[in-house]
Short mmCIF file of C-alpha atoms and ligand atoms in Angstrom, two decimals:
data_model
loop_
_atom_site.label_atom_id
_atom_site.label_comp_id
_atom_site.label_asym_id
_atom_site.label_seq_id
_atom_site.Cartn_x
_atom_site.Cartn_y
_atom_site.Cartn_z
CA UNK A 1 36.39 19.87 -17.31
CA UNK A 2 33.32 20.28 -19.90
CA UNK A 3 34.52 19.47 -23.21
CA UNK A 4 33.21 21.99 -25.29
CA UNK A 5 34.50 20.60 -28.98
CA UNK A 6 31.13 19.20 -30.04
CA UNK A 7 29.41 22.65 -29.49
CA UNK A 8 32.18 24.04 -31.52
CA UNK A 9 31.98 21.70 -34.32
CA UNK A 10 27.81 22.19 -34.09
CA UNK A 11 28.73 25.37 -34.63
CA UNK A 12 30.65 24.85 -37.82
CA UNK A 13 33.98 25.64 -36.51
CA UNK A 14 36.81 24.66 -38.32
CA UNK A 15 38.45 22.90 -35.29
CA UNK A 16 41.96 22.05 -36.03
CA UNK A 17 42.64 25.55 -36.76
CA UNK A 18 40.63 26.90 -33.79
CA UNK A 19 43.24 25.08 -31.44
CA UNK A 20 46.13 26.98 -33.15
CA UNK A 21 44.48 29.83 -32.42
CA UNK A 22 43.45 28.93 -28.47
CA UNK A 23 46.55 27.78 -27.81
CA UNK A 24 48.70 31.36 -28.18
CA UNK A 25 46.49 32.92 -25.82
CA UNK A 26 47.70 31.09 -22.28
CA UNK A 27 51.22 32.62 -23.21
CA UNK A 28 50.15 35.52 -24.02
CA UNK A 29 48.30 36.03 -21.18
CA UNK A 30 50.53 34.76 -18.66
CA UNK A 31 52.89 37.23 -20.15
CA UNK A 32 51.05 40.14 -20.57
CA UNK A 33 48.25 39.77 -17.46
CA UNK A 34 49.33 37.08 -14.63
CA UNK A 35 52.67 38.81 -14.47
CA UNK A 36 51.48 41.92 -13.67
CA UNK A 37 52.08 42.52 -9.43
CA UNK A 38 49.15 43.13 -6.93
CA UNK A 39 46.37 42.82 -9.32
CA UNK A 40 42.70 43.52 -7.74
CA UNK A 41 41.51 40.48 -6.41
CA UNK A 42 38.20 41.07 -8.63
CA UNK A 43 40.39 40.43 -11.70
CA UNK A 44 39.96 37.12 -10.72
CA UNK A 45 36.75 37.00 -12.71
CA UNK A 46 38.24 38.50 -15.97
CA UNK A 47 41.25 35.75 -15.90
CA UNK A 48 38.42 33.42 -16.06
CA UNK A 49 36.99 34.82 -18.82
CA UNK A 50 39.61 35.27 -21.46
CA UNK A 51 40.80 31.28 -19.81
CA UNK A 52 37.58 30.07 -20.98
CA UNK A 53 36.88 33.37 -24.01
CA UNK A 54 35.51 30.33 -26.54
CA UNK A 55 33.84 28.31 -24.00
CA UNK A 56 31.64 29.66 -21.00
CA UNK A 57 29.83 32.69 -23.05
CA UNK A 58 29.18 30.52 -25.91
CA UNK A 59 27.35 27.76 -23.96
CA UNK A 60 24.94 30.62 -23.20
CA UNK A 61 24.48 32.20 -26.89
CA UNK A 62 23.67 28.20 -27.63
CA UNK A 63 21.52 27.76 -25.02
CA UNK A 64 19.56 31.43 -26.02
CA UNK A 65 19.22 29.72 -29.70
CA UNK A 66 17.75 26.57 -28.74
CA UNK A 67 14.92 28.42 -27.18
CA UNK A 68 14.76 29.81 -29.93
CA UNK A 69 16.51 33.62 -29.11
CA UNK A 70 18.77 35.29 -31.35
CA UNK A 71 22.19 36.35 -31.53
CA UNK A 72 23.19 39.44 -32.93
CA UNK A 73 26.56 40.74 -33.55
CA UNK A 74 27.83 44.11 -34.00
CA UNK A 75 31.26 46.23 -34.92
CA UNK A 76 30.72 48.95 -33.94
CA UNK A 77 29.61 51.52 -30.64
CA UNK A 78 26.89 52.79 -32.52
CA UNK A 79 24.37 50.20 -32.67
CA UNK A 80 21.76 50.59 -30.07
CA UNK A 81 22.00 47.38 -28.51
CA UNK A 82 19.38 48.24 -25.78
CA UNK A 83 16.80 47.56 -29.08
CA UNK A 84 18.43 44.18 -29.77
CA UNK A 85 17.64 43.40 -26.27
CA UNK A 86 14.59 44.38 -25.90
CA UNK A 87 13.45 42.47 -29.50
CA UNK A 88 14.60 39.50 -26.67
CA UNK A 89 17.37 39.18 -28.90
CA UNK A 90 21.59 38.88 -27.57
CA UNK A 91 24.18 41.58 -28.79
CA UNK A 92 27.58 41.07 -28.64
CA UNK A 93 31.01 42.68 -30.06
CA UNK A 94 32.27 41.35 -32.68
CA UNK A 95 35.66 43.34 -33.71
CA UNK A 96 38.23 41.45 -34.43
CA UNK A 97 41.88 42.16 -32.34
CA UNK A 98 43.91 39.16 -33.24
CA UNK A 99 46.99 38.86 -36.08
CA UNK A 100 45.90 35.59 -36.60
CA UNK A 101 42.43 36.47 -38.47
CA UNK A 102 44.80 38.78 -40.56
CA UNK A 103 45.56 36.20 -43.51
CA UNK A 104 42.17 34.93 -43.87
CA UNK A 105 40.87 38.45 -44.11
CA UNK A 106 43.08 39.01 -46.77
CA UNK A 107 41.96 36.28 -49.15
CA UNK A 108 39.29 38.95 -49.29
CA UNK A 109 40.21 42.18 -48.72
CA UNK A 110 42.82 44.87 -50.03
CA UNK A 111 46.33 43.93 -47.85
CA UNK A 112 46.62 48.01 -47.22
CA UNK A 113 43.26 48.30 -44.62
CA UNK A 114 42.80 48.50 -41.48
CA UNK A 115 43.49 45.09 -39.56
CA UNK A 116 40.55 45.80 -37.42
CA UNK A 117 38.29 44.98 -40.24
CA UNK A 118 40.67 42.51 -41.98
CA UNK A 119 40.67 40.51 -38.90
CA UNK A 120 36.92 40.95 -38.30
CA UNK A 121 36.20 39.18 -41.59
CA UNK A 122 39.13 36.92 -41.01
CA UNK A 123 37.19 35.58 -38.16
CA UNK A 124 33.95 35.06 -40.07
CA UNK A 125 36.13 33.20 -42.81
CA UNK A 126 38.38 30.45 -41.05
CA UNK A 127 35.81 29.21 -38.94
CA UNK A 128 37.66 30.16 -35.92
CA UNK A 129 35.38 32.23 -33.90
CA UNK A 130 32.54 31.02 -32.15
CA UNK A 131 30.61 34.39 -31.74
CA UNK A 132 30.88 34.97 -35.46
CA UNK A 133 29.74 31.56 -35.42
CA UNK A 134 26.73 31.67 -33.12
CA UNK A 135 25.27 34.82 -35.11
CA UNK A 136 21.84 35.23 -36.76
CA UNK A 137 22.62 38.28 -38.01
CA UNK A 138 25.67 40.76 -38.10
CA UNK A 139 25.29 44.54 -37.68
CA UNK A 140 27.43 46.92 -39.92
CA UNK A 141 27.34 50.63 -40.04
CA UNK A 142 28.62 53.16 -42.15
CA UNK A 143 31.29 54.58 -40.39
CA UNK A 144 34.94 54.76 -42.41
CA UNK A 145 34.84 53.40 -46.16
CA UNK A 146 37.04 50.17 -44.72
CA UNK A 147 33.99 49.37 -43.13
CA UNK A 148 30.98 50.14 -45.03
CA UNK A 149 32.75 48.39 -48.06
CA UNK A 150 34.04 45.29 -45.98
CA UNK A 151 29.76 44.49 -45.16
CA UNK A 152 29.04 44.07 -48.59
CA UNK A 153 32.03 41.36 -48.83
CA UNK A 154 30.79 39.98 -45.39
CA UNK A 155 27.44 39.77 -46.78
CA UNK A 156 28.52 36.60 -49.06
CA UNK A 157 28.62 34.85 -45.84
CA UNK A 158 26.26 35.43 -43.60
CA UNK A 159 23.05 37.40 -42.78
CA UNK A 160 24.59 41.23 -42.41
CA UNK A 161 21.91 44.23 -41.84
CA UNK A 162 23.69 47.90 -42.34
CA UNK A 163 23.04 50.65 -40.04
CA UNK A 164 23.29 53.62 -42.61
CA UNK A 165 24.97 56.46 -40.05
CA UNK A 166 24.86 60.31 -40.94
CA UNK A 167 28.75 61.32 -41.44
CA UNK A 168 27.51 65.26 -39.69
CA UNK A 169 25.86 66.60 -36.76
CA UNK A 170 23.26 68.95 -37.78
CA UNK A 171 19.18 69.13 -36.93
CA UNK A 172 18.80 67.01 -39.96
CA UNK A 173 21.21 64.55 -39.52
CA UNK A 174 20.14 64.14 -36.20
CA UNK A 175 16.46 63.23 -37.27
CA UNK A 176 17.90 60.93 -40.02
CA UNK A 177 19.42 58.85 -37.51
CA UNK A 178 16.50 58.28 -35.37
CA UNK A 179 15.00 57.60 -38.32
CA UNK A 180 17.24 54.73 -38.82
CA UNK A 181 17.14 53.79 -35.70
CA UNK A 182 13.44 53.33 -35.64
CA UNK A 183 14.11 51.07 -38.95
CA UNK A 184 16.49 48.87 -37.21
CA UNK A 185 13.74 48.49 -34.45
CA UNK A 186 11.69 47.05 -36.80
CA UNK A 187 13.84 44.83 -38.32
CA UNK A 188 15.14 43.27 -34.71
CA UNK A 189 11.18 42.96 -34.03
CA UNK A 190 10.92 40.94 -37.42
CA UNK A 191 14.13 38.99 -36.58
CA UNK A 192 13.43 37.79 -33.60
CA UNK A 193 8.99 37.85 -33.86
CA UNK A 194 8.88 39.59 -30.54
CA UNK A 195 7.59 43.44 -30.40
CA UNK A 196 9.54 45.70 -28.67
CA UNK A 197 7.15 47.22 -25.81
CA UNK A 198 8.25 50.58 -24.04
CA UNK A 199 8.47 48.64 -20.91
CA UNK A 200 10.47 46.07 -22.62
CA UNK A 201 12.94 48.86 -23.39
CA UNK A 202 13.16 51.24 -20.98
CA UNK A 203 14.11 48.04 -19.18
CA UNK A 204 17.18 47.72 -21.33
CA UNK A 205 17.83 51.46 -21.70
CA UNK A 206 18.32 51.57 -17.82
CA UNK A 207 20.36 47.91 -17.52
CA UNK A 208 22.75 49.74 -20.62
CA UNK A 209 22.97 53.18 -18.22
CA UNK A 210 23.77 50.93 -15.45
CA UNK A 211 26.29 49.03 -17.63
CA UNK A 212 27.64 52.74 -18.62
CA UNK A 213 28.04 53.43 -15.19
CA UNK A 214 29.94 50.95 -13.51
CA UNK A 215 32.74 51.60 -16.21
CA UNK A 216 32.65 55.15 -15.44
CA UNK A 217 33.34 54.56 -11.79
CA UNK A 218 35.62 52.20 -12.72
CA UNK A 219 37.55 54.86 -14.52
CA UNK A 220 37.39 57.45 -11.98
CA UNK A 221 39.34 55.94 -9.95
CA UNK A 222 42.06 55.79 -12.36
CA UNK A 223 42.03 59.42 -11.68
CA UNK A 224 44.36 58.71 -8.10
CA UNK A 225 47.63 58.97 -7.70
CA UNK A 226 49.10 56.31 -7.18
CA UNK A 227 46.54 54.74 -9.65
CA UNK A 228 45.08 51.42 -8.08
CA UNK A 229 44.14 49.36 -11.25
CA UNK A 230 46.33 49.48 -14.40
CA UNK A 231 45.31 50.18 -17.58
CA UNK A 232 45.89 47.17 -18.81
CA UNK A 233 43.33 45.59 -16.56
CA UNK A 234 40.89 48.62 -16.99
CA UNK A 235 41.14 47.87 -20.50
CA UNK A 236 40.51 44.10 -20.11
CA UNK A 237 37.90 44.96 -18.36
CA UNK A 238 36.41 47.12 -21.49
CA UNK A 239 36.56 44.85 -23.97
CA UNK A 240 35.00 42.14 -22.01
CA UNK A 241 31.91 44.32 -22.09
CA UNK A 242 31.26 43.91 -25.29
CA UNK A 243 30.01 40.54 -25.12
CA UNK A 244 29.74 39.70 -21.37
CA UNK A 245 25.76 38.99 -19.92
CA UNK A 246 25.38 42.97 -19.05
CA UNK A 247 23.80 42.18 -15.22
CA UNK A 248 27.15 40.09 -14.60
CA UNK A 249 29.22 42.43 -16.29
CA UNK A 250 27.72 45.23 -14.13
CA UNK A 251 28.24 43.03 -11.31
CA UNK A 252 31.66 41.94 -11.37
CA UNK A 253 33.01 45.62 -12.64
CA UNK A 254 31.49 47.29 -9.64
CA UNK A 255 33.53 44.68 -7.77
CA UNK A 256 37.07 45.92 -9.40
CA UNK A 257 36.23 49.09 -8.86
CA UNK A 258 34.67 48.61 -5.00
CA UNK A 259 38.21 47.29 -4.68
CA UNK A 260 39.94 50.36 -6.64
CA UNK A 261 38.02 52.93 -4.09
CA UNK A 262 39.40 51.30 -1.01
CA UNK A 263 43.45 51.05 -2.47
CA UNK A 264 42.88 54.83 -3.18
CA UNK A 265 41.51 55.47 0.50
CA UNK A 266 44.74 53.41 1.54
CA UNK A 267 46.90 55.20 -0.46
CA UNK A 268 47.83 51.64 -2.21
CA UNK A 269 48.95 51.62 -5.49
CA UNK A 270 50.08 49.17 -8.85
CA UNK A 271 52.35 51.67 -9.91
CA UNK A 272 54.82 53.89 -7.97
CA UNK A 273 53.10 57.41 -7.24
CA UNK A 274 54.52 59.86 -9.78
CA UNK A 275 54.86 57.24 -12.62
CA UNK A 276 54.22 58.87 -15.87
CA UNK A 277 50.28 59.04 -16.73
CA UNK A 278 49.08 58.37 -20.36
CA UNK A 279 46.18 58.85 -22.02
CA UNK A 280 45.94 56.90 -25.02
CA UNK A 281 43.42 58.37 -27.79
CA UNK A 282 42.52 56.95 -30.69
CA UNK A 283 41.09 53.88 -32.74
CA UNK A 284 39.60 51.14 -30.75
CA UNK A 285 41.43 47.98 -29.24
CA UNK A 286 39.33 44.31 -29.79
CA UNK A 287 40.30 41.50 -27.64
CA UNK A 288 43.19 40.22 -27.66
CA UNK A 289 44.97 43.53 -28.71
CA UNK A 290 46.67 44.63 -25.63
CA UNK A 291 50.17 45.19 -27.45
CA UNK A 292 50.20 49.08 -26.82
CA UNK A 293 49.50 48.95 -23.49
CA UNK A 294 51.45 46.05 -22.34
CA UNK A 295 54.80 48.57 -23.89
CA UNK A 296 53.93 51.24 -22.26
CA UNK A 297 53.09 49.80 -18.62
CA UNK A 298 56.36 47.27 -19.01
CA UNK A 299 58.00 50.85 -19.45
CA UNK A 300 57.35 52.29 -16.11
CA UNK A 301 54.63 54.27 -17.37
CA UNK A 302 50.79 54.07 -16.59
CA UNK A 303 47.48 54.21 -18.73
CA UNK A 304 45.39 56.22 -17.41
CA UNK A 305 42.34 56.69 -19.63
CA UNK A 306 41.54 55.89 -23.13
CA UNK A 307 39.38 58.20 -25.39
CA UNK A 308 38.40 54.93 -27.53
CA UNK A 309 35.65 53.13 -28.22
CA UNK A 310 37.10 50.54 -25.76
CA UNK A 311 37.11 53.26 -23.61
CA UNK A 312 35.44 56.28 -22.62
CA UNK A 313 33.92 56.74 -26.66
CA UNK A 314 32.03 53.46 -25.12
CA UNK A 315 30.35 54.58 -22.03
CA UNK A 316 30.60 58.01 -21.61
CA UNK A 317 26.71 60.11 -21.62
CA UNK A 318 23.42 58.24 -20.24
CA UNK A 319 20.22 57.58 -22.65
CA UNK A 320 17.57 59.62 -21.22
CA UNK A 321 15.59 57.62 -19.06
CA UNK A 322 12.49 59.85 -19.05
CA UNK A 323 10.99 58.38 -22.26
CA UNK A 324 7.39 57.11 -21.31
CA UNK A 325 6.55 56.17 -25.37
CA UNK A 326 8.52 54.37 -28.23
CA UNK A 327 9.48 57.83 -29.83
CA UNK A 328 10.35 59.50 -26.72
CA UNK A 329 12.71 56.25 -26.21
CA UNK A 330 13.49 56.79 -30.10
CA UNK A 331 14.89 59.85 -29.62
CA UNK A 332 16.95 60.00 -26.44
CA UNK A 333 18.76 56.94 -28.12
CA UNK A 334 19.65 58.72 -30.99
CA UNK A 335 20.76 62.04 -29.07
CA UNK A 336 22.72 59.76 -26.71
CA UNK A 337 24.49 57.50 -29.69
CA UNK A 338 25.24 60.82 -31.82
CA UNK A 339 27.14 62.39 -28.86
CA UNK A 340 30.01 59.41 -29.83
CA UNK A 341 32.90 61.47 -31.26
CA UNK A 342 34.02 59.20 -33.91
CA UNK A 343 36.40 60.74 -36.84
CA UNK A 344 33.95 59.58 -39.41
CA UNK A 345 32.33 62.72 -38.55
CA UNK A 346 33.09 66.15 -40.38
CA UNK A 347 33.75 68.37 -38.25
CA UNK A 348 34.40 66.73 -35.15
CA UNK A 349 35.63 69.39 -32.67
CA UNK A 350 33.49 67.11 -29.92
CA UNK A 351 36.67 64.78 -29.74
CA UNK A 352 39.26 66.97 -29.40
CA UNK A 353 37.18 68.99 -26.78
CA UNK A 354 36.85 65.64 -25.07
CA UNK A 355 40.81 64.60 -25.11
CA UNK A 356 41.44 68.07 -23.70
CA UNK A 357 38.67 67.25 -21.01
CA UNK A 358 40.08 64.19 -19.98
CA UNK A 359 43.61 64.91 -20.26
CA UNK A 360 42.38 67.47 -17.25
CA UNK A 361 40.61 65.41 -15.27
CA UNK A 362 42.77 62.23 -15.66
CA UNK A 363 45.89 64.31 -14.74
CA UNK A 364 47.80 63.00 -17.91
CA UNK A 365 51.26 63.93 -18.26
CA UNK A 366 51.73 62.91 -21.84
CA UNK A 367 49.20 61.70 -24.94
CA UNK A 368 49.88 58.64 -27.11
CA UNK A 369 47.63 58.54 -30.29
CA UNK A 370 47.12 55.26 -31.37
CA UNK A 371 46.06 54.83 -34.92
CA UNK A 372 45.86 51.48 -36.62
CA UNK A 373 47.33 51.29 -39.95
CA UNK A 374 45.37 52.53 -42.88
CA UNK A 375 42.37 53.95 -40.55
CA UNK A 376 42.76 57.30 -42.71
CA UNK A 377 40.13 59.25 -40.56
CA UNK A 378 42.00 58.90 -37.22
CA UNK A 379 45.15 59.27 -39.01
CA UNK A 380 43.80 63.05 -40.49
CA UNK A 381 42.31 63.99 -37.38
CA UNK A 382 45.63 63.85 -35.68
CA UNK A 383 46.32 67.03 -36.97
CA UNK A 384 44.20 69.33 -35.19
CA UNK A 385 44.62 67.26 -32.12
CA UNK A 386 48.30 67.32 -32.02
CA UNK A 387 47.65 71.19 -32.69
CA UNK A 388 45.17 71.86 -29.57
CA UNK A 389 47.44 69.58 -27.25
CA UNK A 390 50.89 71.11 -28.30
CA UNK A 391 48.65 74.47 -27.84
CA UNK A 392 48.36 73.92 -24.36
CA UNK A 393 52.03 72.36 -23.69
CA UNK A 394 50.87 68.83 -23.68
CA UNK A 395 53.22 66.52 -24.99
CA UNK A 396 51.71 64.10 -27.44
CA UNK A 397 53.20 61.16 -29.79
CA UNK A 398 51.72 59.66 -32.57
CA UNK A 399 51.53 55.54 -33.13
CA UNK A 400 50.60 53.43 -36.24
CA UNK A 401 50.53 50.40 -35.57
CA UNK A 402 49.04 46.81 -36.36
CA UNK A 403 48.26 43.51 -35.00
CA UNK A 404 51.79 42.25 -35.67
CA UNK A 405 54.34 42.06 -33.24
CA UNK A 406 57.00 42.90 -35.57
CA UNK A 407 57.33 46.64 -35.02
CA UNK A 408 57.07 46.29 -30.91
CA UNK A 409 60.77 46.28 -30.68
CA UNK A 410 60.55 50.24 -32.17
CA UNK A 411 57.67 51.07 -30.73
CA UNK A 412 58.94 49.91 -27.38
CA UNK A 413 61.90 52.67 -28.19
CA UNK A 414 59.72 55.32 -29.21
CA UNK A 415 57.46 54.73 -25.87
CA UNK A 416 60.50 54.73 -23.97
CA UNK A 417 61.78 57.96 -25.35
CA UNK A 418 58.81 59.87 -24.97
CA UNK A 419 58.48 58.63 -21.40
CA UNK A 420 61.99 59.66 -20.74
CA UNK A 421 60.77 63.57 -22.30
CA UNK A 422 58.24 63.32 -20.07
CA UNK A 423 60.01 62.44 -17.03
S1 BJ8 B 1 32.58 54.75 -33.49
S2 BJ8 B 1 36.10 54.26 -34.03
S3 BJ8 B 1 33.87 51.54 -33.24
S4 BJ8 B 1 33.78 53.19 -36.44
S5 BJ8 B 1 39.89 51.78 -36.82
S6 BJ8 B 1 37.32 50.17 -38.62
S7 BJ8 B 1 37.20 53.69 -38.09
S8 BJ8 B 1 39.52 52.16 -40.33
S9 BJ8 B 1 36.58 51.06 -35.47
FE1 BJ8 B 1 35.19 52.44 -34.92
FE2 BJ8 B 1 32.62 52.80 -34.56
FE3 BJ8 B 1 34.22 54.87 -35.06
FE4 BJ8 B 1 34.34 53.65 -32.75
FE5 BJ8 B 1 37.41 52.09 -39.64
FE6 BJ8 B 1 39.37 53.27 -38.38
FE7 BJ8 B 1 39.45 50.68 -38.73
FE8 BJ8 B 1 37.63 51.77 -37.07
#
């Protein structure tokens, strides 16, 4: 087996803590993954993976950098990343899902925030994560306050570049975004020395369509009764994307779901036909946070969708692949990006049009909104969700939640209950 340690330590890793973080995740795993029954064979891929998450991916970002490429994370589903590949440049995600980043991000930050970002930066700070690590440059945005605030503390160490997003939806807004978004063009071009031809990119904007694609059929088939992958796995397979080579990502994903398609024209199932059907809405879930899932599918229940941004927030509409010049490109990238229905807009009817959507074609029986502590925009918007849903008889419960797992004793209860309403 390679020994990867010296790459790690190249990469300024602080090593001795890296292998208390590496070696919780086998456990985990085991636990929360390999025990699941009748898996799709195609899993196989996404075992491998999270078994080698610090080792096999990285190899490749070092390998881009010592031809000289560049590495370029981001936080967030709003950065175009078919321009950071087509500057010749790598994107990956960079969101942090683990407790363990938790402390180190609070040396820094306020305790009360969202452990999304206190993680991200926890990352950054011990030395623990080799993407963070292998970055040139990191991509904020200005989404929620947690986040636009957290970049300028980032910023103190290492290279960050801020996407400035519009917080509305109108004409205007609209135009100052593809503004923006022709800025960050040029600043990947100046990163990275390589111009960014409209060959070069409608390369990229068709690979990402592709990309968007292959999740969607994954997802469809979700829509069967009995459901042939569970959500647990659909959601592996999600946050994977993030930072998987996009061709092999494609690749692989079409393989889980090839497999899906023929248990549904079997009739072959990983969960009993007539097990409850959740859709889970709400604030994204990095790798390794699978804790909300893993309660509610050790519960006899099944996740059906997620209206996330590791989920459908992530893949759903196409770039328009009509563009012939840069500013045609320009612009279907910034229609297609400002279709994402995150709460950081005001209004955002979009999203609860889209829960109601999906809640229809995914034949939920039940909603669970999960909202990480302190994320105060998801947390407000439940409101008018919980309205429209109890509108039309939906049942819907509300989760806030962290990293920790010292609340999954009650929210295991609270799961349980509202799967026994809904049975
Ligand atoms: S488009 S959801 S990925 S911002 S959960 S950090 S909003 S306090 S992650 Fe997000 Fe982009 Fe929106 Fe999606 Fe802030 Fe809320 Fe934390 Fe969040």
């Amino acid at each position: 087996m390679t020994d990867y340690r010296k790459m790690w330590s190249d990469l300024g890793m602080d090593l001795e803590k890296h292998d208390l973080l590496t070696s919780a995740l086998p456990l985990v795993y085991e636990e929360v993954y390999l025990q699941q029954k009748d898996r799709p064979q195609a899993m196989e891929y996404f075992d491998l993976v999270v078994a080698e998450i610090h080792s096999l991916r990285i190899a490749e970002l070092v390998e881009h950098r010592r031809r000289g490429g560049k590495v370029c994370g981001a936080f967030c589903v709003f950065v175009p990343v078919e321009i950071v590949r087509a500057a010749g440049a790598i994107a990956v995600g960079l969101c942090g899902g683990s407790q363990f980043w938790i402390p180190d991000g609070e040396k820094v930050l306020p305790r009360n925030l969202c452990p999304l970002i206190k993680a991200s930066l926890g990352a950054r700070l011990s030395g623990t994560c080799p993407y963070f690590q292998s970055c040139d440059l990191l991509i904020g945005e200005t989404t929620c306050d947690g986040k636009k605030k957290a970049w300028e503390v980032l910023g103190e160490f290492a290279p960050v570049y801020v996407m400035d997003l519009p917080q509305m939806k109108r004409p205007q807004d609209l135009a100052a975004w593809r503004k923006e978004i022709e800025l960050f063009l040029a600043m990947m071009e100046e990163l990275t020395g390589c111009r960014v031809t409209p060959e070069r990119l409608a390369e990229e904007i068709r690979l990402q369509n592709r990309l968007r694609r292959a999740l969607e059929r994954l997802y469809r088939a979700r829509k069967a009764d009995p459901v042939p992958v569970s959500g647990k796995d659909v959601l592996l397979v999600t946050q994977v994307s993030f930072y998987d080579d996009p061709s092999r990502f494609i690749e692989k994903t079409e393989a889980v779901a090839a497999e899906a398609e023929e248990r549904i024209a079997s009739g072959r199932g990983v969960f009993p036909s007539g097990a409850p059907r959740i859709l889970v809405t709400g604030t994204p879930m990095a790798i390794p946070n699978w804790k909300l899932h893993h309660i509610i599918e050790t519960a006899g229940a099944v996740v059906i969708c997620e209206e996330t941004c590791t989920g459908t927030r992530f893949f759903e509409h196409q770039v328009d692949e009509s563009g012939q010049t840069l500013e045609e490109q320009l612009q279907a990238l910034a229609e297609r990006y400002l279709k994402i229905n995150c709460s950081c807009f005001t209004p955002n009817p979009g999203r609860i049009d889209d829960i109601l959507r999906l809640v229809e074609e995914y034949r939920a029986d039940g909603v669970i909104y999960y909202n990480l502590q302190f994320c105060h925009g998801y947390a407000i918007e439940y409101y008018a969700v919980e309205k429209a849903l109890k509108a039309r008889g939906i049942p819907v419960m509300k989760v806030e939640t962290d990293y920790s797992e010292e609340d999954a004793g009650q929210l295991r209860t609270r799961v349980e209950a509202f799967l026994e309403m809904l049975r």
